[in-house]
């Protein structure tokens, strides 16, 4: 027969992941509404993702949202204009 345990083991309380994901999805939804993309966006709750067609400027704005973890572009191979990048040449042209 085994001796009684030396310490009382209690179940650890695990934080609810679903609550944090729901809050993040709401934050992203509000950001999409602010940018006027809420009607175009498609929400996928199972993947915890939105699918939306956005401009480069809108993507930059979404990237600053705290709930955004990753942005995956649908197009992989295309020529990117200098004006769409953060390169100094592109920024100078946009300021002028």
mmCIF file of C-alpha atoms in Angstrom:
data_model
loop_
_atom_site.group_PDB
_atom_site.id
_atom_site.type_symbol
_atom_site.label_atom_id
_atom_site.label_comp_id
_atom_site.label_asym_id
_atom_site.label_seq_id
_atom_site.Cartn_x
_atom_site.Cartn_y
_atom_site.Cartn_z
ATOM 1 C CA UNK A 1 0.000 0.000 0.000
ATOM 2 C CA UNK A 2 1.232 3.505 -0.889
ATOM 3 C CA UNK A 3 1.634 6.247 1.691
ATOM 4 C CA UNK A 4 -0.704 9.252 1.433
ATOM 5 C CA UNK A 5 0.532 12.096 -0.793
ATOM 6 C CA UNK A 6 2.706 14.676 0.936
ATOM 7 C CA UNK A 7 0.923 17.628 -0.631
ATOM 8 C CA UNK A 8 -2.641 18.199 -1.656
ATOM 9 C CA UNK A 9 -2.730 18.443 -5.432
ATOM 10 C CA UNK A 10 -5.435 20.613 -6.882
ATOM 11 C CA UNK A 11 -6.412 20.994 -10.473
ATOM 12 C CA UNK A 12 -4.828 23.957 -12.132
ATOM 13 C CA UNK A 13 -7.205 26.524 -13.462
ATOM 14 C CA UNK A 14 -6.662 26.975 -17.155
ATOM 15 C CA UNK A 15 -7.724 30.325 -18.626
ATOM 16 C CA UNK A 16 -10.471 30.129 -21.200
ATOM 17 C CA UNK A 17 -8.924 30.556 -24.640
ATOM 18 C CA UNK A 18 -12.287 31.013 -26.329
ATOM 19 C CA UNK A 19 -12.955 34.235 -24.427
ATOM 20 C CA UNK A 20 -9.724 35.862 -25.610
ATOM 21 C CA UNK A 21 -10.361 34.766 -29.191
ATOM 22 C CA UNK A 22 -13.882 36.187 -29.122
ATOM 23 C CA UNK A 23 -12.605 39.525 -27.830
ATOM 24 C CA UNK A 24 -9.900 39.629 -30.515
ATOM 25 C CA UNK A 25 -12.459 38.853 -33.241
ATOM 26 C CA UNK A 26 -14.652 41.692 -31.966
ATOM 27 C CA UNK A 27 -11.680 44.111 -32.013
ATOM 28 C CA UNK A 28 -10.916 43.120 -35.585
ATOM 29 C CA UNK A 29 -14.583 43.496 -36.509
ATOM 30 C CA UNK A 30 -14.609 47.021 -35.095
ATOM 31 C CA UNK A 31 -11.439 47.882 -37.024
ATOM 32 C CA UNK A 32 -13.014 46.565 -40.230
ATOM 33 C CA UNK A 33 -16.133 48.637 -39.567
ATOM 34 C CA UNK A 34 -14.005 51.751 -38.964
ATOM 35 C CA UNK A 35 -12.288 51.204 -42.326
ATOM 36 C CA UNK A 36 -15.596 50.573 -44.099
ATOM 37 C CA UNK A 37 -14.749 46.937 -44.858
ATOM 38 C CA UNK A 38 -17.333 45.276 -42.629
ATOM 39 C CA UNK A 39 -19.820 44.607 -45.459
ATOM 40 C CA UNK A 40 -17.143 43.001 -47.633
ATOM 41 C CA UNK A 41 -15.547 40.926 -44.873
ATOM 42 C CA UNK A 42 -16.342 37.252 -44.409
ATOM 43 C CA UNK A 43 -15.936 35.925 -40.874
ATOM 44 C CA UNK A 44 -14.694 32.376 -40.260
ATOM 45 C CA UNK A 45 -15.208 31.608 -36.561
ATOM 46 C CA UNK A 46 -13.755 28.110 -36.794
ATOM 47 C CA UNK A 47 -10.422 29.441 -38.086
ATOM 48 C CA UNK A 48 -10.657 32.680 -36.099
ATOM 49 C CA UNK A 49 -10.140 34.676 -39.283
ATOM 50 C CA UNK A 50 -11.621 37.271 -41.588
ATOM 51 C CA UNK A 51 -11.348 37.289 -45.365
ATOM 52 C CA UNK A 52 -11.465 40.731 -46.921
ATOM 53 C CA UNK A 53 -10.246 42.573 -49.999
ATOM 54 C CA UNK A 54 -8.273 45.623 -48.851
ATOM 55 C CA UNK A 55 -5.861 48.223 -50.166
ATOM 56 C CA UNK A 56 -2.264 48.516 -48.991
ATOM 57 C CA UNK A 57 -3.159 51.459 -46.757
ATOM 58 C CA UNK A 58 -6.057 49.550 -45.178
ATOM 59 C CA UNK A 59 -3.787 46.554 -44.545
ATOM 60 C CA UNK A 60 -1.313 48.822 -42.734
ATOM 61 C CA UNK A 61 -4.152 50.158 -40.591
ATOM 62 C CA UNK A 62 -5.336 46.623 -39.790
ATOM 63 C CA UNK A 63 -1.791 45.528 -38.935
ATOM 64 C CA UNK A 64 -1.764 48.133 -36.143
ATOM 65 C CA UNK A 65 -4.858 46.554 -34.535
ATOM 66 C CA UNK A 66 -3.903 44.629 -31.352
ATOM 67 C CA UNK A 67 -6.072 41.599 -32.185
ATOM 68 C CA UNK A 68 -4.331 40.935 -35.506
ATOM 69 C CA UNK A 69 -1.849 38.058 -35.275
ATOM 70 C CA UNK A 70 -1.137 37.438 -38.958
ATOM 71 C CA UNK A 71 -2.017 38.840 -42.358
ATOM 72 C CA UNK A 72 -1.833 36.438 -45.255
ATOM 73 C CA UNK A 73 -2.051 37.897 -48.725
ATOM 74 C CA UNK A 74 -3.938 36.025 -51.401
ATOM 75 C CA UNK A 75 -1.563 37.084 -54.164
ATOM 76 C CA UNK A 76 1.962 35.762 -53.966
ATOM 77 C CA UNK A 77 3.594 36.822 -57.219
ATOM 78 C CA UNK A 78 3.094 40.363 -58.387
ATOM 79 C CA UNK A 79 5.129 43.446 -58.996
ATOM 80 C CA UNK A 80 4.932 45.869 -56.108
ATOM 81 C CA UNK A 81 5.157 49.524 -57.032
ATOM 82 C CA UNK A 82 7.669 51.622 -55.124
ATOM 83 C CA UNK A 83 4.821 53.927 -54.102
ATOM 84 C CA UNK A 84 3.169 51.038 -52.181
ATOM 85 C CA UNK A 85 6.269 50.288 -50.117
ATOM 86 C CA UNK A 86 7.792 51.990 -47.123
ATOM 87 C CA UNK A 87 10.954 52.712 -49.111
ATOM 88 C CA UNK A 88 12.086 56.365 -48.923
ATOM 89 C CA UNK A 89 11.365 56.909 -52.635
ATOM 90 C CA UNK A 90 7.758 55.824 -52.207
ATOM 91 C CA UNK A 91 7.187 57.912 -49.092
ATOM 92 C CA UNK A 92 8.623 61.068 -50.670
ATOM 93 C CA UNK A 93 6.321 60.748 -53.671
ATOM 94 C CA UNK A 94 3.270 60.289 -51.443
ATOM 95 C CA UNK A 95 4.140 63.385 -49.384
ATOM 96 C CA UNK A 96 4.447 65.576 -52.486
#
